[in-house]
Coordinates of N, CA and C in Angstrom, one line a residue:
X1 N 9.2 -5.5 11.5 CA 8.0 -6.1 12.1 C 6.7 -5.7 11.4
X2 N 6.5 -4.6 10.8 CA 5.1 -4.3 10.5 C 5.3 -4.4 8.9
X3 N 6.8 -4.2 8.4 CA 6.6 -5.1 6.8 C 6.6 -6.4 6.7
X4 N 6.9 -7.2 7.9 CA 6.1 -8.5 7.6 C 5.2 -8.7 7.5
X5 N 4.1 -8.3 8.6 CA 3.2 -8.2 8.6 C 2.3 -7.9 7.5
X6 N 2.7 -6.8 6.4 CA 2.2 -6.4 5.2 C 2.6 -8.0 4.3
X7 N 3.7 -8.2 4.5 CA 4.1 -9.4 3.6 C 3.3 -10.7 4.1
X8 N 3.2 -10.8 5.2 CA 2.3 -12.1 5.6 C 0.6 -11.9 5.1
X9 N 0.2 -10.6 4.7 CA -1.2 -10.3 4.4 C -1.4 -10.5 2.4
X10 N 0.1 -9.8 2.2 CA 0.3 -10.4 0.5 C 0.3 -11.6 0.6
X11 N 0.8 -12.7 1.7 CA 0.5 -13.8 1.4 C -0.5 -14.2 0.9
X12 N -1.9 -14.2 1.8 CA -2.8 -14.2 1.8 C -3.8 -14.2 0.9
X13 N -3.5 -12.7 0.4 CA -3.9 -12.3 -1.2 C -4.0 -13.6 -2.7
X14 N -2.7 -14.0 -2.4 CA -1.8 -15.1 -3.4 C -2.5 -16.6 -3.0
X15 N -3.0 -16.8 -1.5 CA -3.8 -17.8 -1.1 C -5.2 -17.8 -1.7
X16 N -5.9 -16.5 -2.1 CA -7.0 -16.5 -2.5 C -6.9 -16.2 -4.0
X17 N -6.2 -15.8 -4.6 CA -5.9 -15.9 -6.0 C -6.0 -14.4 -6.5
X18 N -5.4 -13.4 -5.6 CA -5.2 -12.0 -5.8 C -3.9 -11.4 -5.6
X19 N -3.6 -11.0 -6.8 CA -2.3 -10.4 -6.5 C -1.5 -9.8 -5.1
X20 N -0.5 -10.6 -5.5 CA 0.2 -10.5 -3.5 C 0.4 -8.7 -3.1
X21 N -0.3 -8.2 -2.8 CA -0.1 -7.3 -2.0 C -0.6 -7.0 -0.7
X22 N 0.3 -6.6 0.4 CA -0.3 -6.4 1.5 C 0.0 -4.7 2.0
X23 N -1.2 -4.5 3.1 CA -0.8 -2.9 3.5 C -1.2 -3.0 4.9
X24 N -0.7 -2.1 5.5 CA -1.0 -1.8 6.7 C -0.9 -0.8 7.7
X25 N -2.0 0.1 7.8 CA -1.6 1.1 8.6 C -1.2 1.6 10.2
X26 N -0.4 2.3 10.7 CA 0.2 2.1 12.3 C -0.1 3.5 12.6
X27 N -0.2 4.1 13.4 CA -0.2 5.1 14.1 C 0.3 4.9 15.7
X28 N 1.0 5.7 16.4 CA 1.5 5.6 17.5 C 1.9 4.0 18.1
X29 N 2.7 3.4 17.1 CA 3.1 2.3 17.4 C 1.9 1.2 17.0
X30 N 0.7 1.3 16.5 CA -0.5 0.4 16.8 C -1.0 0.6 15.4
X31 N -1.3 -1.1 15.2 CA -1.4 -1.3 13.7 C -3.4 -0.9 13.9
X32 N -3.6 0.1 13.2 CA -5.0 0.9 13.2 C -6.0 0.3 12.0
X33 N -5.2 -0.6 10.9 CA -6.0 -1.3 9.3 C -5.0 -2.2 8.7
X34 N -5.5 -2.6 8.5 CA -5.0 -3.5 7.4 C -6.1 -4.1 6.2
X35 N -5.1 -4.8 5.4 CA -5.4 -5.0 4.0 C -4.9 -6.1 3.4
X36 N -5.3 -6.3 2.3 CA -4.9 -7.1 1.2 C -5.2 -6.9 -0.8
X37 N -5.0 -6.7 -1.3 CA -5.8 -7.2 -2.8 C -6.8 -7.6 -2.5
X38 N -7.9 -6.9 -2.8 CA -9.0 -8.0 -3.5 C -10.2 -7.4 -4.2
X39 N -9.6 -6.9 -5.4 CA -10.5 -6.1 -6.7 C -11.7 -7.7 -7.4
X40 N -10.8 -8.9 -6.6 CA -11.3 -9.7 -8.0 C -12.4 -10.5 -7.0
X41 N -12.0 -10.9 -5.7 CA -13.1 -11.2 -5.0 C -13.9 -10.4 -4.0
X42 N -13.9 -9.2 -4.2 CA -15.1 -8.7 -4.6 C -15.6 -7.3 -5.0
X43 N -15.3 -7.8 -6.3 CA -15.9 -6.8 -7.6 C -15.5 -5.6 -7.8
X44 N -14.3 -5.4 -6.8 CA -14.7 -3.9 -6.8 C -12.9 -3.5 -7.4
X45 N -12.9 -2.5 -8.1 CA -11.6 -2.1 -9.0 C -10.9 -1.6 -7.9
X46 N -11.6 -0.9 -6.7 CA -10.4 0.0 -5.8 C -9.9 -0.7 -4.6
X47 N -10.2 -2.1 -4.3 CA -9.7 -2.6 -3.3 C -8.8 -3.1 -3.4
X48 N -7.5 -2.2 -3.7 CA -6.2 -2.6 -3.7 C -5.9 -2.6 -2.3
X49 N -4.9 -3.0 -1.4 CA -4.6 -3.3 -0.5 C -4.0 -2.0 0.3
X50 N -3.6 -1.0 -0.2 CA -3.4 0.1 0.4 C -4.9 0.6 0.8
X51 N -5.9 0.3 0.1 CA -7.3 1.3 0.1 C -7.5 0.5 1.3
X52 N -7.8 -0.5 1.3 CA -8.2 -1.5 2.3 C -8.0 -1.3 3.5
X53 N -6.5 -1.2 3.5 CA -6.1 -0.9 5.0 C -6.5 0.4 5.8
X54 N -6.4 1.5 4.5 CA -6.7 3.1 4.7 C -8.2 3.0 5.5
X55 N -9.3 2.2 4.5 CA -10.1 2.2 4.8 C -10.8 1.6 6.2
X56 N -10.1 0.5 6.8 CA -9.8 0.0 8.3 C -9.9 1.6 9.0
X57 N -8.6 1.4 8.7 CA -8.2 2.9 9.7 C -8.6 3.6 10.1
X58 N -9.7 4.2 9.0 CA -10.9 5.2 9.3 C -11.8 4.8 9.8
X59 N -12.0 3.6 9.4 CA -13.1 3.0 10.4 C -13.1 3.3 11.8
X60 N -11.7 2.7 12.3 CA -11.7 2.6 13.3 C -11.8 4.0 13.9
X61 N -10.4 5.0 13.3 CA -10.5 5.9 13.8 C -11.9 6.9 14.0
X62 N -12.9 6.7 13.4 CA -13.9 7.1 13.3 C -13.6 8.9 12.4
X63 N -12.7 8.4 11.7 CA -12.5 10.0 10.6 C -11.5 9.5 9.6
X64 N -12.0 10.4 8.4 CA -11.5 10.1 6.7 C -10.5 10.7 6.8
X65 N -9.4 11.0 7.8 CA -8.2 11.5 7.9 C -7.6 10.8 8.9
X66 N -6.3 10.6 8.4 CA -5.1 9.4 9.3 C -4.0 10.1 9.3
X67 N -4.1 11.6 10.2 CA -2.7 12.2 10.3 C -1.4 11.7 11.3
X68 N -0.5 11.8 10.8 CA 0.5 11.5 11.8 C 0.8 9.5 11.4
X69 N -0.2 9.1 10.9 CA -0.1 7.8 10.5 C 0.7 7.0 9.3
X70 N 1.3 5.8 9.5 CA 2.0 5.8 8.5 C 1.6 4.1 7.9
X71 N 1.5 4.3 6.6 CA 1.0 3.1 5.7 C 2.5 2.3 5.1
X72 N 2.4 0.5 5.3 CA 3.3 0.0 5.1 C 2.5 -0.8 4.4
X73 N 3.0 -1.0 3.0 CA 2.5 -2.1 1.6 C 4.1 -2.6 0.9
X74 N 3.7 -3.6 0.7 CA 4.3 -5.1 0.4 C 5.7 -4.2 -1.4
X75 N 4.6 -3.3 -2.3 CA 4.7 -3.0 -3.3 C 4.5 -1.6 -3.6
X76 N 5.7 -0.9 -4.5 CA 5.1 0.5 -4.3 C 4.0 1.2 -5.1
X77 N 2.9 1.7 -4.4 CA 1.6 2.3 -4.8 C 1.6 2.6 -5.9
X78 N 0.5 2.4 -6.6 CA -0.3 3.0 -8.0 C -0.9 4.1 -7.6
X79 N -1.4 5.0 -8.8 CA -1.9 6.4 -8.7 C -3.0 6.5 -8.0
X80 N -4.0 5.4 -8.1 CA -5.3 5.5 -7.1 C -4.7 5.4 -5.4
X81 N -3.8 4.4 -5.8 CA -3.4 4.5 -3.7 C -3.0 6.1 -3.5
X82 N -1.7 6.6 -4.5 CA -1.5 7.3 -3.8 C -2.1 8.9 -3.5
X83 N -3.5 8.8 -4.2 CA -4.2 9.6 -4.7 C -4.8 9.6 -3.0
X84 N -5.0 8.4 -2.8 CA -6.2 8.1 -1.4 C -5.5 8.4 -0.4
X85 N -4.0 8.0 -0.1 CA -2.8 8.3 1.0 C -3.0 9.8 1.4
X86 N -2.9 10.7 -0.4 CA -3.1 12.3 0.3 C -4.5 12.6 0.6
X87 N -5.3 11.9 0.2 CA -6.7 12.7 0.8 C -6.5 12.1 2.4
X88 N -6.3 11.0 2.4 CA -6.0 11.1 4.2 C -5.2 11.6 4.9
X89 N -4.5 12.0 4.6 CA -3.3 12.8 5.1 C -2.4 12.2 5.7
X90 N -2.0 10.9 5.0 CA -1.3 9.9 5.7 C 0.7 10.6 5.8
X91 N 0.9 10.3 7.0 CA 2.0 11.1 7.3 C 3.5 10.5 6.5
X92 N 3.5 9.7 6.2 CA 4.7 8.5 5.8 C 4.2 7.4 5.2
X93 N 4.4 6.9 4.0 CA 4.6 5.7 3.1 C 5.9 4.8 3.4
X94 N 5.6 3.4 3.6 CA 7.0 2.8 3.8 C 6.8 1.6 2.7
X95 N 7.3 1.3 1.7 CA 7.1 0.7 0.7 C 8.2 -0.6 0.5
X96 N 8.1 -1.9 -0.1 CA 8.6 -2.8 -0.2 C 9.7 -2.8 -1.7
X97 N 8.9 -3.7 -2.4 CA 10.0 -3.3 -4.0 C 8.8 -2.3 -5.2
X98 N 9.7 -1.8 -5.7 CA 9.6 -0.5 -6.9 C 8.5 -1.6 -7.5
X99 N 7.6 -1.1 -8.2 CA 6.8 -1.3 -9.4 C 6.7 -0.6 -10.3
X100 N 7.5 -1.6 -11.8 CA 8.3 -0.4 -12.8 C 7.3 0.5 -13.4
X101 N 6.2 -0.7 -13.9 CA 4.9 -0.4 -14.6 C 3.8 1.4 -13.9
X102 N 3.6 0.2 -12.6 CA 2.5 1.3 -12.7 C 3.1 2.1 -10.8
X103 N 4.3 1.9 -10.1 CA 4.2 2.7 -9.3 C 4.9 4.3 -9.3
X104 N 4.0 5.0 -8.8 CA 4.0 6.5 -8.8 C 5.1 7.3 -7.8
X105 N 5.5 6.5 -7.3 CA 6.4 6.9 -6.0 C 7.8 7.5 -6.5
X106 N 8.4 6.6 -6.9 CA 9.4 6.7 -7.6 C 9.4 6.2 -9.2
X107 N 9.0 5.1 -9.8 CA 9.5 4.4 -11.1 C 9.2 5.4 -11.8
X108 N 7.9 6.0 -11.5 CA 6.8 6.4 -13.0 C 6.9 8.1 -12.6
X109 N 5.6 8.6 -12.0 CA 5.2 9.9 -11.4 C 6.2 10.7 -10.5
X110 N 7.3 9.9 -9.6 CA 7.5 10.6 -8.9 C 6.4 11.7 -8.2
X111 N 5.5 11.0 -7.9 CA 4.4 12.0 -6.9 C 4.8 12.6 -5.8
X112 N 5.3 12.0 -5.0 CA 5.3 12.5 -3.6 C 6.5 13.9 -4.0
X113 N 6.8 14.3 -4.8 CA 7.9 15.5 -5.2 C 7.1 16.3 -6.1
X114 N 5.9 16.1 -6.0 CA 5.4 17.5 -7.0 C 5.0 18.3 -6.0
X115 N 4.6 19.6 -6.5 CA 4.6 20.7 -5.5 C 2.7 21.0 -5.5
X116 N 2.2 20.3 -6.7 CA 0.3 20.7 -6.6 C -0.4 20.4 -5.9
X117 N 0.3 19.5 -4.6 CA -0.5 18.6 -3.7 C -0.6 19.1 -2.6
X118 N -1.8 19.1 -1.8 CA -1.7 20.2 -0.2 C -1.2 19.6 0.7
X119 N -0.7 18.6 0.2 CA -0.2 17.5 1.6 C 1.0 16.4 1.1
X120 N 2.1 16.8 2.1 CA 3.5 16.4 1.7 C 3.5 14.7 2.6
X121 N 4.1 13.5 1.7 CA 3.9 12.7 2.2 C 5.3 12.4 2.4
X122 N 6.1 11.5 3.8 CA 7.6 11.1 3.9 C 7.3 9.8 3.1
X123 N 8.1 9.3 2.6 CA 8.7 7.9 1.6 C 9.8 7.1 2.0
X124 N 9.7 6.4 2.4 CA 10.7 5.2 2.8 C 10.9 4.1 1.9
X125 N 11.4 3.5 0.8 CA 11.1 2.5 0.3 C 12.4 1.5 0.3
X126 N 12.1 0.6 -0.3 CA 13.1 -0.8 -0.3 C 13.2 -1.6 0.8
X127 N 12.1 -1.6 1.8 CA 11.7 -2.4 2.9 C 11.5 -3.9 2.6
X128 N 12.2 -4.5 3.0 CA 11.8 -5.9 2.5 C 11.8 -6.7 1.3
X129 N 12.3 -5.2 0.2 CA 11.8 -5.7 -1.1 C 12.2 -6.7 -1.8
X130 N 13.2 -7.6 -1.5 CA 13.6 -8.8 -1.9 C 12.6 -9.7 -1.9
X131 N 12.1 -9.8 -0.3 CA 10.8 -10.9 -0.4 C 9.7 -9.9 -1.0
X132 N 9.4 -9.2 -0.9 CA 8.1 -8.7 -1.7 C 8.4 -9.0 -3.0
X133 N 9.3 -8.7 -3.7 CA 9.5 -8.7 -5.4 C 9.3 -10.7 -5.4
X134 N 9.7 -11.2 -4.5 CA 9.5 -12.9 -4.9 C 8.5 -13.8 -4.5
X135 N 7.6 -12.5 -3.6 CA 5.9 -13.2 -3.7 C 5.3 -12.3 -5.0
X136 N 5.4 -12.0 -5.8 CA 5.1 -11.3 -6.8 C 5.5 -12.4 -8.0
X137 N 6.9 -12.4 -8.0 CA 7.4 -13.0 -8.8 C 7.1 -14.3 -9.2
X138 N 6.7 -15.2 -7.4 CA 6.5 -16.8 -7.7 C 4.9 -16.9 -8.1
X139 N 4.1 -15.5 -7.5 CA 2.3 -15.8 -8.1 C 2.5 -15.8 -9.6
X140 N 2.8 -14.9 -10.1 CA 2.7 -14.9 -11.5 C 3.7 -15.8 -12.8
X141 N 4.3 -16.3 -11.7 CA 4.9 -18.0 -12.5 C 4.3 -19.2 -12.3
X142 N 3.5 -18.9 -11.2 CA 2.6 -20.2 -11.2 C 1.4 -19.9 -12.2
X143 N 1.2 -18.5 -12.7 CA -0.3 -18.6 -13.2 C -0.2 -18.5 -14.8
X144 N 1.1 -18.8 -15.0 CA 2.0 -18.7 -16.4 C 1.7 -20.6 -16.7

């Protein structure tokens, strides 16, 4: 239910001409942020779709910490998401398909297994990832 949701928001992304990713954060059952890509409309390098949603979150929650919460994205995080996940203190990552290039989770960093970090994050991944790897796969065949 809530990695559709992330996948219905990468739609979105891919409707405005930003790479398909979607994120979404839940705490006690209740989706608290959401997100999309969109570094290119508007301007900015960090609004990847994990930051996005993170950033919802706090909003709402009215604090730069989202303990006990858990972030669902389309694709697995790059080192700026999951840089931002531990400053919030996000409780759980649930991730779609691997990204060989630049995700940190598993492909590349293996982050969430180093020991320098003050805050231990749980990892779930391969959620969906079939359809996440073929909204990925069909944006960047169309723009080929």
């Amino acid at each position: 239910m809530f990695m559709q949701r992330a996948l219905d928001l990468a739609a979105k992304a891919a409707e405005v001409g930003e790479v398909p990713v979607g994120a979404l954060v839940v705490k006690d059952g209740e989706v608290i942020g959401e997100g999309f890509n969109q570094p290119i409309s508007a301007s900015d390098p960090t609004a990847h779709a994990e930051v996005m949603a993170m950033r919802a979150a706090a909003s709402k929650q009215q604090n730069y910490r989202l303990p006990g919460a858990t972030l669902y994205v389309t694709i697995e995080p790059c080192t700026m998401c999951f840089g931002t996940l531990i400053h919030a203190r996000i409780g759980r990552v649930v991730y779609g398909a691997t990204e060989p290039r630049a995700g940190v989770i598993t492909s590349q960093l293996q982050l969430p297994d180093q020991n320098f970090f003050n805050h231990k994050v749980q990892v779930e991944g391969g959620v969906m990832a079939e359809e996440a790897g073929a909204l990925l796969k069909d944006f960047f065949r169309k723009r080929r």
